Coordinates of C-alpha atoms in Angstrom, one line a residue:
M182 CA 0.0 0.0 0.0
K183 CA 2.8 2.4 0.9
T184 CA 4.5 1.6 -2.5
K185 CA 1.3 2.5 -4.4
T186 CA 0.9 5.7 -2.5
T187 CA 4.5 6.7 -3.3
I188 CA 4.1 6.0 -7.0
L189 CA 0.9 8.1 -7.0
L190 CA 2.6 11.0 -5.4
V191 CA 5.4 10.9 -7.9
L192 CA 3.0 10.9 -10.8
V193 CA 1.0 13.9 -9.4
S194 CA 4.2 15.8 -8.8
T195 CA 5.5 15.1 -12.3
F196 CA 2.4 16.5 -14.1
T197 CA 1.4 20.2 -13.9
F198 CA -1.9 21.3 -15.3
A199 CA -1.5 24.5 -17.3
Q200 CA -3.4 26.9 -14.9
T201 CA -1.7 29.9 -16.5
V202 CA -3.3 29.0 -19.8
R203 CA -6.7 29.7 -18.2
D204 CA -5.4 32.7 -16.3
S205 CA -3.8 34.2 -19.4
I206 CA -7.2 34.5 -21.2
T207 CA -7.7 38.3 -21.6
F208 CA -9.4 40.5 -24.1
D209 CA -6.5 43.0 -24.2
P210 CA -4.6 42.1 -27.4
Q211 CA -1.3 43.2 -25.9
K212 CA -1.5 40.7 -23.1
Q213 CA -3.3 37.9 -25.0
Q214 CA -1.4 34.6 -25.5
N215 CA -2.2 31.5 -27.4
A216 CA -1.9 28.0 -25.9
A217 CA 1.7 27.4 -26.9
Q218 CA 2.8 30.9 -25.7
S219 CA 1.1 30.3 -22.4
I220 CA 3.0 27.1 -21.9
L221 CA 6.3 28.6 -22.9
S222 CA 5.9 31.6 -20.6
G223 CA 4.8 29.6 -17.6
N224 CA 7.0 29.6 -14.5
Y225 CA 7.1 25.8 -14.2
G226 CA 9.7 23.5 -12.8
K227 CA 11.0 20.5 -14.5
S228 CA 7.6 18.8 -15.3
V229 CA 5.1 17.8 -17.9
I230 CA 2.6 20.5 -18.5
V231 CA -0.9 19.5 -19.6
G232 CA -3.8 21.5 -21.0
A233 CA -6.5 21.4 -23.6
Y234 CA -9.0 23.3 -25.7
G235 CA -12.0 22.2 -27.7
E236 CA -15.3 23.2 -29.2
L237 CA -18.7 21.6 -29.9
T238 CA -20.8 23.2 -32.7
Y239 CA -24.3 23.1 -34.1
N240 CA -24.8 24.5 -37.7
Q241 CA -28.2 25.0 -39.1
P242 CA -28.3 26.1 -42.8
E243 CA -31.6 27.4 -44.2
S244 CA -33.9 24.6 -45.4
K245 CA -31.5 21.9 -44.6
N246 CA -30.8 19.5 -41.7
G247 CA -28.6 20.8 -38.9
E248 CA -25.3 19.3 -38.0
L249 CA -23.9 18.6 -34.5
D250 CA -20.2 18.1 -34.3
V251 CA -17.4 17.7 -31.8
Q252 CA -15.4 19.9 -34.2
R253 CA -12.1 19.6 -32.4
L254 CA -10.5 18.6 -29.1
V255 CA -6.8 19.5 -28.7
L256 CA -4.6 18.1 -26.0
L257 CA -1.6 20.3 -25.0
F258 CA 1.6 19.0 -23.6
G259 CA 4.8 20.8 -22.8
Y260 CA 8.1 19.9 -21.0
K261 CA 10.7 22.2 -19.6
F262 CA 14.1 20.6 -19.8
N263 CA 15.9 23.5 -18.2
D264 CA 15.6 27.3 -18.1
K265 CA 16.5 27.6 -21.8
T266 CA 15.0 24.5 -23.5
Q267 CA 11.3 23.6 -23.8
F268 CA 9.2 21.3 -25.9
V269 CA 5.5 22.0 -26.9
T270 CA 3.1 19.7 -28.7
E271 CA -0.6 19.7 -29.5
V272 CA -2.5 16.5 -30.4
E273 CA -5.8 17.3 -32.2
F274 CA -8.9 15.1 -32.6
E275 CA -11.1 16.5 -35.3
H276 CA -14.8 15.4 -35.7
V277 CA -14.1 12.5 -33.1
E278 CA -12.4 10.2 -35.7
E279 CA -9.5 12.2 -37.2
V280 CA -6.2 12.6 -35.3
Y281 CA -3.4 15.1 -36.2
I282 CA -0.3 16.6 -34.6
E283 CA -1.0 20.3 -34.7
Q284 CA 2.3 21.4 -33.3
A285 CA 5.5 19.7 -32.1
F286 CA 8.5 22.0 -31.7
V287 CA 11.5 22.8 -29.5
N288 CA 12.0 26.3 -28.2
Y289 CA 15.6 27.3 -27.1
S290 CA 15.9 30.7 -25.4
L291 CA 19.1 32.5 -26.6
A292 CA 18.2 35.4 -24.4
S293 CA 15.2 36.8 -22.5
N294 CA 13.7 38.1 -25.7
V295 CA 15.2 35.8 -28.4
S296 CA 14.4 32.2 -29.1
L297 CA 15.3 29.6 -31.7
R298 CA 12.5 27.2 -32.7
G299 CA 12.3 24.1 -34.8
G300 CA 9.7 21.5 -35.6
L301 CA 6.1 21.4 -36.6
M302 CA 4.8 25.0 -36.0
L303 CA 2.0 27.3 -36.9
V304 CA 2.7 29.6 -39.8
P305 CA 2.5 33.1 -38.3
F306 CA 0.0 34.8 -40.6
G307 CA -2.9 37.0 -39.5
I308 CA -4.8 36.6 -36.2
I309 CA -6.7 33.3 -36.1
N310 CA -4.0 31.0 -37.4
E311 CA -2.1 31.7 -34.2
F312 CA -5.0 32.6 -31.9
H313 CA -7.6 30.0 -32.7
E314 CA -8.6 28.8 -29.2
P315 CA -12.4 29.1 -29.1
T316 CA -12.4 31.5 -26.2
T317 CA -10.2 34.0 -28.1
F318 CA -12.6 34.9 -31.0
N319 CA -16.2 35.8 -31.5
G320 CA -18.5 33.6 -33.6
V321 CA -19.1 29.9 -33.5
E322 CA -17.0 29.4 -36.7
R323 CA -13.7 31.1 -37.4
P324 CA -13.9 34.0 -40.0
S325 CA -14.2 32.7 -43.5
V326 CA -11.2 34.8 -44.5
D327 CA -9.2 32.6 -42.1
N328 CA -10.5 29.5 -43.8
V329 CA -10.5 30.1 -47.5
I330 CA -7.8 32.8 -47.9
V331 CA -5.5 32.0 -44.9
P332 CA -5.9 28.2 -44.6
T333 CA -6.1 27.8 -40.9
T334 CA -5.1 25.8 -39.1
W335 CA -1.9 26.2 -41.2
R336 CA 1.2 24.5 -39.9
E337 CA 4.3 23.1 -41.5
I338 CA 7.7 21.8 -40.5
G339 CA 10.6 24.3 -40.3
F340 CA 12.9 26.3 -38.1
G341 CA 13.6 29.9 -37.3
I342 CA 13.7 32.7 -34.7
A343 CA 11.2 34.5 -32.6
G344 CA 11.6 37.5 -30.2
R345 CA 11.0 41.1 -29.6
F346 CA 12.6 44.5 -29.6
N347 CA 11.2 45.9 -26.3
N348 CA 12.5 49.4 -26.9
L349 CA 10.6 49.5 -30.2
S350 CA 7.5 47.6 -28.9
L351 CA 8.0 45.2 -31.8
G352 CA 7.7 41.4 -31.8
Y353 CA 9.0 39.4 -34.7
Q354 CA 9.0 35.8 -36.1
A355 CA 10.9 34.5 -39.1
Y356 CA 10.9 30.9 -40.2
V357 CA 11.8 28.7 -43.1
F358 CA 9.2 26.0 -43.9
N359 CA 8.3 23.4 -46.5
G360 CA 5.7 24.8 -48.8
F361 CA 2.2 23.8 -50.0
K362 CA 2.0 20.7 -52.0
S363 CA 0.7 21.4 -55.5
T364 CA 0.8 18.2 -57.6
S365 CA 1.4 14.5 -57.4
F366 CA 1.7 11.6 -59.8
D367 CA -1.5 9.6 -60.3
G368 CA 0.4 6.4 -61.2
Q369 CA -1.1 6.2 -64.7
G370 CA 0.9 8.9 -66.5
G371 CA -1.2 11.8 -65.3
V372 CA -0.8 14.5 -62.7
N373 CA -3.2 15.3 -59.8
G374 CA -3.5 19.0 -58.8
V375 CA -4.6 19.7 -55.3
L376 CA -5.0 23.5 -55.5
K377 CA -8.2 24.9 -57.0
G378 CA -10.3 28.0 -57.3
S379 CA -12.9 27.4 -54.6
N380 CA -10.6 27.3 -51.7
A381 CA -7.2 28.3 -53.3
L382 CA -4.3 27.0 -51.2
R383 CA -6.2 25.1 -48.5
G384 CA -5.9 21.6 -50.2
G385 CA -2.1 22.0 -50.4
R386 CA -1.4 22.0 -46.6
Q387 CA 1.0 19.2 -45.8
K388 CA 0.6 19.3 -42.0
G389 CA 3.8 17.5 -41.3
I390 CA 2.5 14.3 -42.9
Q391 CA 5.5 12.8 -44.8
S392 CA 5.9 16.3 -46.3
T393 CA 7.7 16.7 -49.6
I394 CA 10.0 19.6 -50.2
D395 CA 11.9 20.7 -53.2
S396 CA 12.4 24.3 -52.2
P397 CA 12.0 26.2 -48.9
T398 CA 9.5 29.0 -48.2
L399 CA 9.9 32.0 -46.0
S400 CA 7.4 33.2 -43.4
V401 CA 7.7 36.4 -41.4
K402 CA 5.5 38.3 -38.9
F403 CA 5.9 41.6 -37.1
D404 CA 3.6 42.8 -34.3
Y405 CA 3.6 46.3 -33.0
Y406 CA 2.2 47.0 -29.5
G407 CA 3.4 50.5 -28.6
L408 CA -0.1 52.1 -28.2
P409 CA -2.3 51.1 -25.2
G410 CA -4.9 48.5 -26.1
L411 CA -3.7 48.2 -29.8
R412 CA -1.8 45.5 -31.6
L413 CA -0.9 45.8 -35.2
G414 CA 0.4 42.9 -37.3
L415 CA 2.2 42.6 -40.7
S416 CA 2.6 39.1 -42.2
G417 CA 4.4 37.8 -45.2
Y418 CA 4.8 34.4 -46.9
F419 CA 7.0 33.8 -50.0
G420 CA 8.1 30.8 -52.0
D421 CA 7.1 28.1 -54.4
T422 CA 4.9 25.1 -53.9
Q423 CA 6.2 21.5 -53.7
A424 CA 5.7 18.7 -56.1
D425 CA 6.4 14.9 -55.9
D426 CA 9.7 13.7 -57.5
D427 CA 7.9 12.2 -60.4
V428 CA 6.3 15.5 -61.5
E429 CA 8.5 18.3 -60.2
D430 CA 10.3 18.8 -63.5
I431 CA 7.1 19.0 -65.5
A432 CA 6.2 22.5 -66.7
G433 CA 3.3 23.8 -64.6
A434 CA 3.8 21.4 -61.7
N435 CA 4.6 24.3 -59.2
I436 CA 3.4 27.8 -58.7
G437 CA 4.9 30.8 -56.9
I438 CA 3.2 32.4 -53.9
S439 CA 3.6 35.9 -52.5
M440 CA 1.2 36.7 -49.7
V441 CA 1.0 39.7 -47.4
G442 CA -1.4 40.5 -44.6
L443 CA -2.3 43.3 -42.2
D444 CA -4.2 42.8 -39.0
M445 CA -5.4 44.9 -36.1
R446 CA -6.8 44.1 -32.6
Y447 CA -8.0 46.8 -30.2
A448 CA -9.6 46.8 -26.8
Y449 CA -10.8 49.8 -24.7
Q450 CA -12.9 49.2 -21.6
R451 CA -15.9 47.1 -22.7
F452 CA -15.3 47.6 -26.5
T453 CA -13.1 45.4 -28.7
A454 CA -12.4 45.4 -32.4
R455 CA -10.4 43.6 -34.9
G456 CA -9.7 43.6 -38.6
Q457 CA -7.6 41.9 -41.3
Y458 CA -6.7 42.3 -44.9
V459 CA -4.8 39.6 -47.0
Y460 CA -3.6 39.7 -50.6
G461 CA -1.9 36.8 -52.4
S462 CA -0.3 36.8 -55.8
L463 CA 0.1 33.3 -57.4
S464 CA 2.4 33.0 -60.4
G465 CA 2.4 30.2 -63.0
T466 CA -1.3 29.4 -62.5
D467 CA -2.0 29.4 -66.3
S468 CA 0.4 26.5 -66.9
Y469 CA -0.7 24.8 -63.6
N470 CA -4.4 24.9 -64.8
D471 CA -3.4 23.6 -68.2
L472 CA -1.5 20.7 -66.6
T473 CA -4.1 19.7 -64.0
G474 CA -7.4 20.9 -65.4
N475 CA -8.1 23.0 -62.3
D476 CA -9.3 26.5 -62.0
L477 CA -6.8 28.1 -59.6
G478 CA -6.9 31.9 -59.7
S479 CA -3.8 34.1 -60.0
A480 CA -4.6 36.3 -57.1
L481 CA -6.7 36.0 -53.9
Q482 CA -7.7 38.6 -51.4
G483 CA -10.0 39.0 -48.4
W484 CA -10.7 41.3 -45.5
Y485 CA -13.0 41.7 -42.5
L486 CA -13.9 44.2 -39.8
E487 CA -15.5 43.2 -36.4
G488 CA -16.7 45.2 -33.5
A489 CA -17.9 43.8 -30.1
Y490 CA -19.2 45.3 -26.9
N491 CA -19.4 43.7 -23.4
L492 CA -22.9 44.1 -22.1
L493 CA -21.9 43.2 -18.5
P494 CA -20.1 45.6 -16.1
T495 CA -16.3 45.2 -16.2
S496 CA -16.4 44.5 -12.4
K497 CA -17.9 41.1 -13.2
Q498 CA -15.7 38.1 -14.1
Q499 CA -18.3 37.0 -16.7
R500 CA -18.4 38.7 -20.1
L501 CA -21.2 38.9 -22.6
F502 CA -20.1 40.2 -26.0
A503 CA -22.5 41.3 -28.7
F504 CA -20.6 41.5 -31.9
V505 CA -21.0 42.0 -35.7
R506 CA -18.5 41.1 -38.3
Y507 CA -18.5 41.8 -42.1
E508 CA -16.1 40.0 -44.4
Q509 CA -15.4 39.8 -48.1
Y510 CA -13.2 37.3 -49.8
D511 CA -12.4 36.3 -53.4
T512 CA -10.2 33.4 -54.5
H513 CA -10.6 34.6 -58.1
A514 CA -9.5 38.2 -57.5
E515 CA -7.5 37.8 -60.7
T516 CA -7.2 34.9 -63.2
A517 CA -4.5 34.2 -65.8
G518 CA -4.7 33.0 -69.4
L519 CA -8.1 32.1 -70.7
L520 CA -9.6 31.1 -67.3
P521 CA -12.7 33.3 -66.7
R522 CA -13.4 34.8 -63.3
N523 CA -16.0 32.7 -61.3
D524 CA -18.2 35.1 -59.4
A525 CA -19.3 32.3 -57.1
Y526 CA -15.8 32.6 -55.6
N527 CA -16.4 36.3 -54.8
R528 CA -18.2 35.9 -51.4
N529 CA -19.2 38.0 -48.4
D530 CA -20.5 37.1 -44.9
L531 CA -22.3 39.2 -42.3
T532 CA -22.2 37.5 -38.9
T533 CA -23.8 38.8 -35.8
G534 CA -24.3 37.2 -32.4
L535 CA -23.3 36.8 -28.7
S536 CA -20.4 35.3 -26.9
Y537 CA -21.1 34.5 -23.2
H538 CA -18.0 33.8 -21.2
I539 CA -19.4 32.2 -18.1
A540 CA -15.9 31.8 -16.6
P541 CA -12.4 32.3 -17.8
G542 CA -11.9 29.5 -20.3
V543 CA -15.6 28.6 -20.9
V544 CA -17.7 30.3 -23.6
F545 CA -21.2 29.7 -25.0
K546 CA -21.7 31.2 -28.5
G547 CA -24.6 31.8 -30.8
D548 CA -24.8 33.7 -34.1
Y549 CA -26.5 34.1 -37.4
Q550 CA -24.7 34.4 -40.7
F551 CA -26.0 36.2 -43.8
R552 CA -24.0 34.7 -46.7
N553 CA -23.8 35.7 -50.3
N554 CA -21.7 35.7 -53.5
A555 CA -21.5 37.8 -56.6
L556 CA -22.8 35.2 -59.1
A557 CA -26.1 36.3 -60.6
G558 CA -29.0 33.9 -59.7
S559 CA -26.9 32.0 -57.2
K560 CA -28.0 31.5 -53.6
V561 CA -25.8 30.7 -50.6
D562 CA -27.7 29.4 -47.5
N563 CA -27.7 31.6 -44.5
R564 CA -26.8 29.8 -41.3
L565 CA -27.7 29.7 -37.6
N566 CA -24.8 28.5 -35.3
F567 CA -24.5 27.6 -31.7
G568 CA -21.3 26.4 -29.9
I569 CA -19.5 25.6 -26.7
G570 CA -15.8 26.3 -26.3
V571 CA -13.3 25.5 -23.5
W572 CA -9.7 26.2 -22.9
F573 CA -7.6 25.4 -19.9

C-alpha cells in the first residue's frame, strides 16, 4: 500500500496542469497569448505541462438538416528541460475520428527576448492561425477569410527565430518552412492537382504528414504593441509550392506564392475590435491549370472588420459580448490566361451574435450568418450557429 501511494505522489508531482493558460485569457490584445505561448511563458519547474481546448458546434443552414459536431479537441503537452529549453506539442482530434499533430517544436531561449524554434509549427500569418482557441474569438465558426484565404489551421515543419525589440514595442518571427503541395503523380501517367479555385491553397497544406519539399519557403510576422490596447500585425509568406519527385520537373507542376497580410486588434474598456486584410499573388497558374485541369486563380484577397461590446459591467468576471463582423473574400480576385473569373468565388458574410464567457476558459456562443456571393442567380444558404468552447 505504501509503495502504491509513493508512486501516485510521484505521478502527481510530475504533471502540472496549465493553470496559467486559463489565467492568461484576456481581451487585451497586448496581453493575450495562445496556448503554446502560455506554456512557454509559464513559471514551471521540470515537469510535464498539460492543458486542452476544444469546441462543440451546431450548424443549421436554411432549409437543410442541422449538424452537430465535436469539431475539435486539442490536448496540449509541454516539457521544460531547463531554463532555456522547452518542448511544446498539440494533439488534435477532429470530428471525433481524425487525429493530427498540430504542433511539435523545440524552443531554445538564446536570451530573455530571443528564441530559436524548430519542428512542426503554426505559420505566423494573420490573427486566427495563431490565436484559434475558441475563447479568443467571436463567432461559432472562425472567420471565412481565415479558412479560405488564410488556410487555418496552417502548420508546417521548419525552423527559425522569434523574439521582440522591447525598446521598439515590436515582436518578430521568421521561419523557413516546407511549402504547400501542388501536384502528385497519379500512377497512370497523369498529374493530380490539389490547388483549386474554390478554396485556393487550402488543399495543399502538408501538415507534417510525410511532407515533400523541393524548395523552402519564408514566413515572417511583425507585431507592434506600442499604443495602449492596440496590436498591429504585418505578415508575409513567400516561396514556391512543392511537387512529388515524379512530376516536379514537368512544366506547370509548381506555382509561386507571395502573400502579405495586415491585421489589427483593439480593446478599450468594454469595447473590442479587430480587422484583417490579406492579398496573395500566385504566379504560374496558367500553366498549372493547363496541366491539372483545375481553375486556380492568379490572385486572392480577403478582408474583414469586427466590433464587439461587453454588455456586462467590467467589475464582473463574466463577459457577454454582442458582436458584428463583415467579411469579403475572393479566390478569383484575378485569373490568368483564358480562365474566366468565377463570381461564385467572390463571397461575403455578415455575422452577428453573442459570446457569453461564463468563466475564464468557458464560452457559450450563438450567431446568425447572412452569406452571399457575386454570381447572378446564385444563392448561398444563410446559417444559424451555436457552440460551446473551452480552454484550460
